[in-house]
C-alpha cells in the first residue's frame, strides 16, 4: 500500500500544479493547442520521478514542482512533434487524436514549439538562486542537440537510411529517451546541493534505457487500446529498435539486467524504497 499511496500523492500534487498553471495562461487562440496535449493524460513518469527523488533528498515540492512541470511540458512537446507527418506520422496519442490530427499540421508544429518555449518561460520565472540556474542549464542540455533532440534526429536518420548499427541504437536510447529520465533524478540532486549526484545519474541512465527497451517490446506485444498509441509501427517502418537488434527474449532479459543496475545505484540511499519499487513497476509496465 505504501507504494500506491505515495504514487497517488505525487500524481495529485502534479496534476493540481499543472491545472493551476494552465488556468494562469492567457487565452490566446494557440492556448487550446497547448492545453490539449498536456491535459489528455499520460503516465507522468518524469514529474513523479522528480518529486520522489526530491523528497528522498529532502527537497520540498515548492522547489521540485516547477521543474517537474517543465519536464512534462518538454516531454509533451516532443510527443506532439513526434506524431507529425514528417516524423512518426501518427494520429493517435494518449488514447486520443494526436495534436495535429485534432487541430491541423500547422498547429502541431507551432504547439510543439510553443510548449518547448513555455517550459523555459516557467522555470526562468522561478529562479531564486544558483542551483535553479544550474537546473535550467542542465535541462536545456539534456533536451537539446546533445540530448533528446539529437537522439530523435539520429533515430529518424537511421530509419530513413536503413542504418542498423548497434552503436547507433545505444546512442538513440541514451539521447532520445534516457536523457529525459536522467533529468528528473539529477535535477533533484542539483537542488539538494549535488547530493548523491552520481548515484542518481546512474539510476536515471539505467531506468531510461530500460524505459525505451520496454517501449520497443510493447510496440510488438501490446495493443493500441492498452497503450493509447499505435502499435506495430516499428517493424513496418524498419526502425532501429532494441527488438530489431536483439530480439524479444534478449530484450526482456536486458530489461531485468538494467533494472537491477538502476536499483543497485540507489538501494543504499536512505528513503529510496519508493524509487526502488517504481523501477520494478516500470520494468513490468503494460502501457
Ligand atoms: C520539440 C522538444 C521537441 C522535440 C522534438 C520529436 C522529438 C524531437 C523527440 C521525440 C522523442 C521521443 C518520442 C522519445 C520517445 C520516448 C518515449 C518512450 C516516449 C513515451 O513516453 P511515455 O510512455 O508517454 O512516458 P506518456 O504518454 O505516458 O507520457
CSV table of C-alpha atoms and ligand atoms in Angstrom, one decimal:
chain,number,residue,atom,x,y,z
A,1,UNK,CA,0.0,0.0,0.0
A,2,UNK,CA,2.9,2.3,0.8
A,3,UNK,CA,3.8,2.5,-2.9
A,4,UNK,CA,0.2,3.2,-4.2
A,5,UNK,CA,-0.3,5.9,-1.6
A,6,UNK,CA,2.9,7.7,-2.4
A,7,UNK,CA,2.3,7.4,-6.2
A,8,UNK,CA,-1.2,8.9,-5.7
A,9,UNK,CA,0.2,11.7,-3.6
A,10,UNK,CA,2.8,12.7,-6.2
A,11,UNK,CA,0.3,12.3,-9.0
A,12,UNK,CA,-2.3,14.6,-7.4
A,13,UNK,CA,0.3,17.2,-6.4
A,14,UNK,CA,1.5,17.3,-10.0
A,15,UNK,CA,-2.0,17.4,-11.6
A,16,UNK,CA,-3.1,20.2,-9.2
A,17,UNK,CA,0.0,22.2,-10.1
A,18,UNK,CA,-0.5,21.6,-13.8
A,19,UNK,CA,-4.1,22.6,-13.5
A,20,UNK,CA,-3.5,25.9,-11.8
A,21,UNK,CA,-0.6,26.6,-14.3
A,22,UNK,CA,-2.9,26.1,-17.3
A,23,UNK,CA,-5.5,28.3,-15.7
A,24,UNK,CA,-2.9,31.1,-15.4
A,25,UNK,CA,-2.2,31.1,-19.2
A,26,UNK,CA,-3.6,33.8,-21.4
A,27,UNK,CA,-6.5,32.6,-23.5
A,28,UNK,CA,-5.0,33.1,-27.0
A,29,UNK,CA,-6.0,31.1,-30.0
A,30,UNK,CA,-2.9,28.9,-29.7
A,31,UNK,CA,-3.5,28.2,-26.0
A,32,UNK,CA,-6.1,25.5,-26.7
A,33,UNK,CA,-3.4,23.5,-28.7
A,34,UNK,CA,-1.0,23.8,-25.8
A,35,UNK,CA,-3.5,22.7,-23.1
A,36,UNK,CA,-4.9,19.8,-25.1
A,37,UNK,CA,-1.9,17.5,-25.3
A,38,UNK,CA,-1.0,18.3,-21.7
A,39,UNK,CA,-4.5,17.5,-20.4
A,40,UNK,CA,-5.2,14.3,-22.3
A,41,UNK,CA,-3.1,12.4,-19.8
A,42,UNK,CA,0.0,10.3,-19.9
A,43,UNK,CA,1.7,8.4,-17.1
A,44,UNK,CA,3.6,11.5,-15.7
A,45,UNK,CA,6.6,9.3,-15.0
A,46,UNK,CA,9.2,12.1,-15.4
A,47,UNK,CA,7.5,14.5,-12.9
A,48,UNK,CA,6.8,11.7,-10.5
A,49,UNK,CA,10.4,10.7,-10.6
A,50,UNK,CA,11.5,14.3,-9.8
A,51,UNK,CA,9.1,14.7,-6.9
A,52,UNK,CA,10.1,11.4,-5.4
A,53,UNK,CA,13.9,11.9,-5.8
A,54,UNK,CA,13.4,15.4,-4.3
A,55,UNK,CA,11.6,14.0,-1.3
A,56,UNK,CA,14.2,11.3,-0.8
A,57,UNK,CA,16.9,14.1,-0.7
A,58,UNK,CA,14.8,16.5,1.5
A,59,UNK,CA,13.9,18.9,-1.3
A,60,UNK,CA,10.3,20.3,-0.9
A,61,UNK,CA,7.6,20.3,-3.5
A,62,UNK,CA,7.8,24.1,-3.8
A,63,UNK,CA,11.2,23.6,-5.5
A,64,UNK,CA,10.6,20.4,-7.4
A,65,UNK,CA,7.1,21.1,-8.9
A,66,UNK,CA,8.1,23.9,-11.4
A,67,UNK,CA,10.9,21.7,-12.8
A,68,UNK,CA,8.6,18.6,-12.8
A,69,UNK,CA,6.1,20.5,-14.8
A,70,UNK,CA,8.7,21.9,-17.2
A,71,UNK,CA,9.9,18.3,-17.8
A,72,UNK,CA,6.4,17.1,-18.6
A,73,UNK,CA,5.9,20.1,-20.9
A,74,UNK,CA,9.1,19.4,-22.7
A,75,UNK,CA,8.2,15.7,-23.0
A,76,UNK,CA,4.8,16.6,-24.3
A,77,UNK,CA,6.2,18.9,-26.9
A,78,UNK,CA,8.4,16.1,-28.1
A,79,UNK,CA,5.4,13.8,-28.4
A,80,UNK,CA,3.4,16.4,-30.4
A,81,UNK,CA,6.3,16.8,-32.8
A,82,UNK,CA,7.0,13.1,-32.9
A,83,UNK,CA,3.4,12.5,-34.1
A,84,UNK,CA,3.8,14.9,-37.1
A,85,UNK,CA,3.6,13.6,-40.6
A,86,UNK,CA,7.3,14.3,-41.2
A,87,UNK,CA,8.3,12.2,-38.2
A,88,UNK,CA,6.2,9.3,-36.9
A,89,UNK,CA,3.0,10.4,-38.7
A,90,UNK,CA,0.6,9.2,-36.1
A,91,UNK,CA,-3.0,10.3,-35.4
A,92,UNK,CA,-3.3,8.6,-32.1
A,93,UNK,CA,-1.6,9.6,-28.8
A,94,UNK,CA,-2.5,9.1,-25.1
A,95,UNK,CA,-5.7,7.4,-26.2
A,96,UNK,CA,-6.9,10.5,-28.1
A,97,UNK,CA,-6.4,12.1,-31.5
A,98,UNK,CA,-2.8,13.5,-31.6
A,99,UNK,CA,-2.4,17.3,-31.5
A,100,UNK,CA,-2.0,17.8,-35.3
A,101,UNK,CA,-4.8,15.3,-36.0
A,102,UNK,CA,-7.2,17.5,-33.9
A,103,UNK,CA,-6.0,21.0,-34.8
A,104,UNK,CA,-4.1,20.6,-38.1
A,105,UNK,CA,-0.5,20.1,-39.0
A,106,UNK,CA,0.4,23.8,-38.7
A,107,UNK,CA,-1.0,23.7,-35.1
A,108,UNK,CA,1.1,20.6,-34.3
A,109,UNK,CA,4.3,22.3,-35.4
A,110,UNK,CA,3.6,25.6,-33.6
A,111,UNK,CA,2.1,24.0,-30.5
A,112,UNK,CA,5.2,21.8,-30.1
A,113,UNK,CA,7.4,24.9,-30.4
A,114,UNK,CA,5.3,26.9,-28.0
A,115,UNK,CA,5.3,24.1,-25.4
A,116,UNK,CA,9.1,23.8,-25.5
A,117,UNK,CA,9.4,27.6,-25.1
A,118,UNK,CA,6.7,27.6,-22.3
A,119,UNK,CA,8.8,25.1,-20.2
A,120,UNK,CA,11.6,27.6,-20.1
A,121,UNK,CA,9.3,30.6,-19.5
A,122,UNK,CA,8.0,28.7,-16.5
A,123,UNK,CA,11.4,27.7,-14.9
A,124,UNK,CA,13.0,31.0,-15.6
A,125,UNK,CA,10.2,32.8,-13.8
A,126,UNK,CA,11.0,30.7,-10.7
A,127,UNK,CA,14.8,31.4,-10.5
A,128,UNK,CA,15.8,32.1,-6.9
A,129,UNK,CA,19.4,31.0,-6.7
A,130,UNK,CA,22.4,29.5,-8.5
A,131,UNK,CA,21.1,26.0,-8.1
A,132,UNK,CA,18.0,26.9,-10.1
A,133,UNK,CA,20.2,28.4,-12.8
A,134,UNK,CA,22.2,25.2,-13.0
A,135,UNK,CA,19.0,23.2,-13.2
A,136,UNK,CA,17.8,25.2,-16.2
A,137,UNK,CA,21.2,24.9,-17.9
A,138,UNK,CA,21.2,21.1,-17.3
A,139,UNK,CA,17.7,20.7,-18.5
A,140,UNK,CA,18.4,22.6,-21.8
A,141,UNK,CA,21.5,20.4,-22.4
A,142,UNK,CA,19.6,17.2,-21.9
A,143,UNK,CA,16.8,18.3,-24.2
A,144,UNK,CA,18.9,19.8,-27.0
A,145,UNK,CA,21.2,18.7,-29.8
A,146,UNK,CA,23.4,16.6,-27.5
A,147,UNK,CA,20.4,15.1,-25.8
A,148,UNK,CA,16.8,14.3,-26.7
A,149,UNK,CA,16.6,16.3,-30.0
A,150,UNK,CA,19.9,14.9,-31.2
A,151,UNK,CA,18.7,11.4,-30.3
A,152,UNK,CA,15.5,11.8,-32.2
A,153,UNK,CA,17.4,13.1,-35.3
A,154,UNK,CA,19.6,10.1,-35.2
A,155,UNK,CA,16.6,7.8,-34.8
A,156,UNK,CA,14.8,9.2,-37.9
A,157,UNK,CA,18.0,9.4,-39.9
A,158,UNK,CA,18.8,5.7,-39.3
A,159,UNK,CA,15.2,4.8,-40.2
A,160,UNK,CA,15.3,6.8,-43.4
A,161,UNK,CA,18.7,5.5,-44.4
A,162,UNK,CA,18.2,1.9,-43.4
A,163,UNK,CA,21.1,2.0,-40.9
A,164,UNK,CA,21.0,-0.7,-38.2
A,165,UNK,CA,24.3,-0.3,-36.4
A,166,UNK,CA,24.3,-1.3,-32.7
A,167,UNK,CA,26.3,1.8,-31.7
A,168,UNK,CA,23.6,4.0,-33.1
A,169,UNK,CA,21.0,2.1,-31.2
A,170,UNK,CA,22.8,2.8,-27.9
A,171,UNK,CA,23.1,6.5,-28.7
A,172,UNK,CA,19.5,6.7,-29.7
A,173,UNK,CA,18.3,5.0,-26.5
A,174,UNK,CA,20.5,7.2,-24.4
A,175,UNK,CA,19.8,10.6,-26.0
A,176,UNK,CA,16.2,10.2,-27.2
A,177,UNK,CA,14.8,8.6,-24.1
A,178,UNK,CA,17.2,8.3,-21.2
A,179,UNK,CA,18.2,11.9,-21.2
A,180,UNK,CA,14.7,13.0,-20.2
A,181,UNK,CA,14.7,10.3,-17.5
A,182,UNK,CA,18.2,11.2,-16.2
A,183,UNK,CA,16.9,14.8,-16.0
A,184,UNK,CA,14.5,14.3,-13.0
A,185,UNK,CA,16.9,12.4,-10.8
A,186,UNK,CA,19.8,14.7,-11.4
A,187,UNK,CA,17.7,17.9,-11.2
A,188,UNK,CA,16.6,16.7,-7.7
A,189,UNK,CA,20.3,16.2,-6.8
A,190,UNK,CA,21.3,19.6,-8.0
A,191,UNK,CA,18.5,21.2,-5.9
A,192,UNK,CA,20.0,19.2,-3.0
A,193,UNK,CA,23.5,20.6,-3.4
A,194,UNK,CA,24.6,17.7,-5.7
A,195,UNK,CA,23.8,15.1,-3.0
A,196,UNK,CA,24.2,11.5,-4.5
A,197,UNK,CA,24.6,13.0,-8.0
A,198,UNK,CA,26.5,10.1,-9.4
A,199,UNK,CA,24.1,7.5,-8.0
A,200,UNK,CA,21.1,9.4,-9.3
A,201,UNK,CA,22.7,9.9,-12.7
A,202,UNK,CA,23.3,6.1,-13.0
A,203,UNK,CA,19.8,5.4,-11.7
A,204,UNK,CA,18.2,7.7,-14.4
A,205,UNK,CA,20.5,6.3,-17.1
A,206,UNK,CA,19.6,2.6,-16.5
A,207,UNK,CA,16.0,3.4,-15.8
A,208,UNK,CA,15.9,5.4,-19.1
A,209,UNK,CA,17.5,2.7,-21.2
A,210,UNK,CA,15.1,0.2,-19.7
A,211,UNK,CA,12.2,2.5,-20.4
A,212,UNK,CA,13.0,2.6,-24.1
A,213,UNK,CA,13.6,-1.2,-24.3
A,214,UNK,CA,10.2,-1.8,-22.7
A,215,UNK,CA,8.7,0.7,-25.2
A,216,UNK,CA,10.1,-1.3,-28.0
A,217,UNK,CA,8.8,-4.5,-26.6
A,218,UNK,CA,5.3,-3.1,-26.1
A,219,UNK,CA,5.2,-1.9,-29.7
A,220,UNK,CA,5.5,-5.6,-30.6
A,221,UNK,CA,3.4,-7.2,-27.9
A,222,UNK,CA,0.7,-4.8,-26.7
A,223,UNK,CA,-2.4,-3.3,-28.4
A,224,UNK,CA,-3.4,0.3,-29.2
A,225,UNK,CA,-6.3,0.2,-26.6
A,226,UNK,CA,-4.0,-0.5,-23.7
A,227,UNK,CA,-1.1,1.6,-25.0
A,228,UNK,CA,-3.1,4.6,-26.1
A,229,UNK,CA,-0.9,4.9,-29.2
A,230,UNK,CA,-0.4,2.9,-32.4
A,231,UNK,CA,1.4,-0.4,-32.2
A,232,UNK,CA,3.5,-2.5,-34.6
A,233,UNK,CA,4.8,0.5,-36.5
A,234,UNK,CA,8.5,0.0,-35.6
A,235,UNK,CA,8.7,-3.2,-37.6
A,236,UNK,CA,6.7,-1.9,-40.5
A,237,UNK,CA,8.9,1.1,-40.9
A,238,UNK,CA,12.1,-0.9,-40.4
A,239,UNK,CA,13.0,1.2,-37.4
A,240,UNK,CA,16.2,0.5,-35.5
A,241,UNK,CA,15.0,-0.8,-32.1
A,242,UNK,CA,16.2,-3.0,-29.3
A,243,UNK,CA,13.9,-5.7,-30.5
A,244,UNK,CA,15.1,-5.4,-34.2
A,245,UNK,CA,18.7,-5.8,-33.0
A,246,UNK,CA,18.4,-8.3,-30.1
A,247,UNK,CA,15.0,-9.9,-30.5
A,248,UNK,CA,12.2,-10.1,-27.9
A,249,UNK,CA,13.7,-12.7,-25.5
A,250,UNK,CA,17.1,-11.0,-25.1
A,251,UNK,CA,15.4,-7.6,-24.8
A,252,UNK,CA,13.3,-8.9,-21.9
A,253,UNK,CA,16.5,-10.2,-20.3
A,254,UNK,CA,18.1,-6.8,-20.7
A,255,UNK,CA,15.1,-5.2,-19.0
A,256,UNK,CA,15.8,-7.3,-15.9
A,257,UNK,CA,19.5,-6.6,-16.1
A,258,UNK,CA,19.3,-2.8,-16.4
A,259,UNK,CA,16.5,-2.6,-13.8
A,260,UNK,CA,18.8,-4.3,-11.4
A,261,UNK,CA,21.6,-1.8,-12.2
A,262,UNK,CA,19.2,1.1,-11.7
A,263,UNK,CA,18.1,-0.3,-8.3
A,264,UNK,CA,21.7,-1.0,-7.2
A,265,UNK,CA,22.6,2.6,-7.9
A,266,UNK,CA,20.2,3.9,-5.2
A,267,UNK,CA,19.4,1.0,-2.9
A,268,UNK,CA,21.8,2.2,-0.2
A,269,UNK,CA,20.4,5.7,-0.1
A,270,UNK,CA,18.1,6.4,2.9
A,271,UNK,CA,14.4,6.5,1.9
A,272,UNK,CA,14.9,5.0,-1.5
A,273,UNK,CA,12.1,2.4,-1.1
A,274,UNK,CA,9.6,4.2,-3.3
A,275,UNK,CA,12.0,4.7,-6.1
A,276,UNK,CA,13.2,1.1,-5.9
A,277,UNK,CA,9.6,-0.1,-6.2
A,278,UNK,CA,8.9,2.4,-9.1
A,279,UNK,CA,11.9,0.9,-11.0
A,280,UNK,CA,10.5,-2.6,-10.6
A,281,UNK,CA,7.0,-1.5,-11.7
A,282,UNK,CA,8.4,0.3,-14.8
A,283,UNK,CA,10.1,-2.9,-15.8
A,284,UNK,CA,6.7,-4.7,-15.7
A,285,UNK,CA,4.6,-1.8,-17.2
A,286,UNK,CA,2.0,-2.7,-19.7
A,287,UNK,CA,1.5,0.9,-21.1
B,1,LIG,C1,10.1,19.8,-29.9
B,1,LIG,C2,11.4,19.3,-27.8
B,1,LIG,C3,11.0,18.9,-29.1
B,1,LIG,C4,11.4,17.7,-29.6
B,1,LIG,C5,11.2,17.2,-30.9
B,1,LIG,C6,10.2,14.5,-31.7
B,1,LIG,C7,11.3,14.7,-30.8
B,1,LIG,C8,12.1,16.0,-31.0
B,1,LIG,C9,11.6,13.9,-29.9
B,1,LIG,C10,10.8,12.7,-29.6
B,1,LIG,C11,11.5,11.8,-28.6
B,1,LIG,C12,10.6,10.6,-28.3
B,1,LIG,C13,9.3,10.4,-28.9
B,1,LIG,C14,11.1,9.8,-27.5
B,1,LIG,C15,10.4,8.6,-27.1
B,1,LIG,C16,10.4,8.5,-25.6
B,1,LIG,C17,9.2,7.7,-25.1
B,1,LIG,C18,9.5,6.3,-24.7
B,1,LIG,C19,8.1,8.3,-25.0
B,1,LIG,C20,6.9,7.7,-24.4
B,1,LIG,O1,6.9,8.2,-23.1
B,1,LIG,P1,5.8,7.8,-22.0
B,1,LIG,O2,5.5,6.3,-22.1
B,1,LIG,O3,4.5,8.5,-22.6
B,1,LIG,O4,6.2,8.3,-20.7
B,1,LIG,P2,3.3,9.2,-21.8
B,1,LIG,O5,2.2,9.4,-22.8
B,1,LIG,O6,2.8,8.2,-20.7
B,1,LIG,O7,3.7,10.4,-21.2
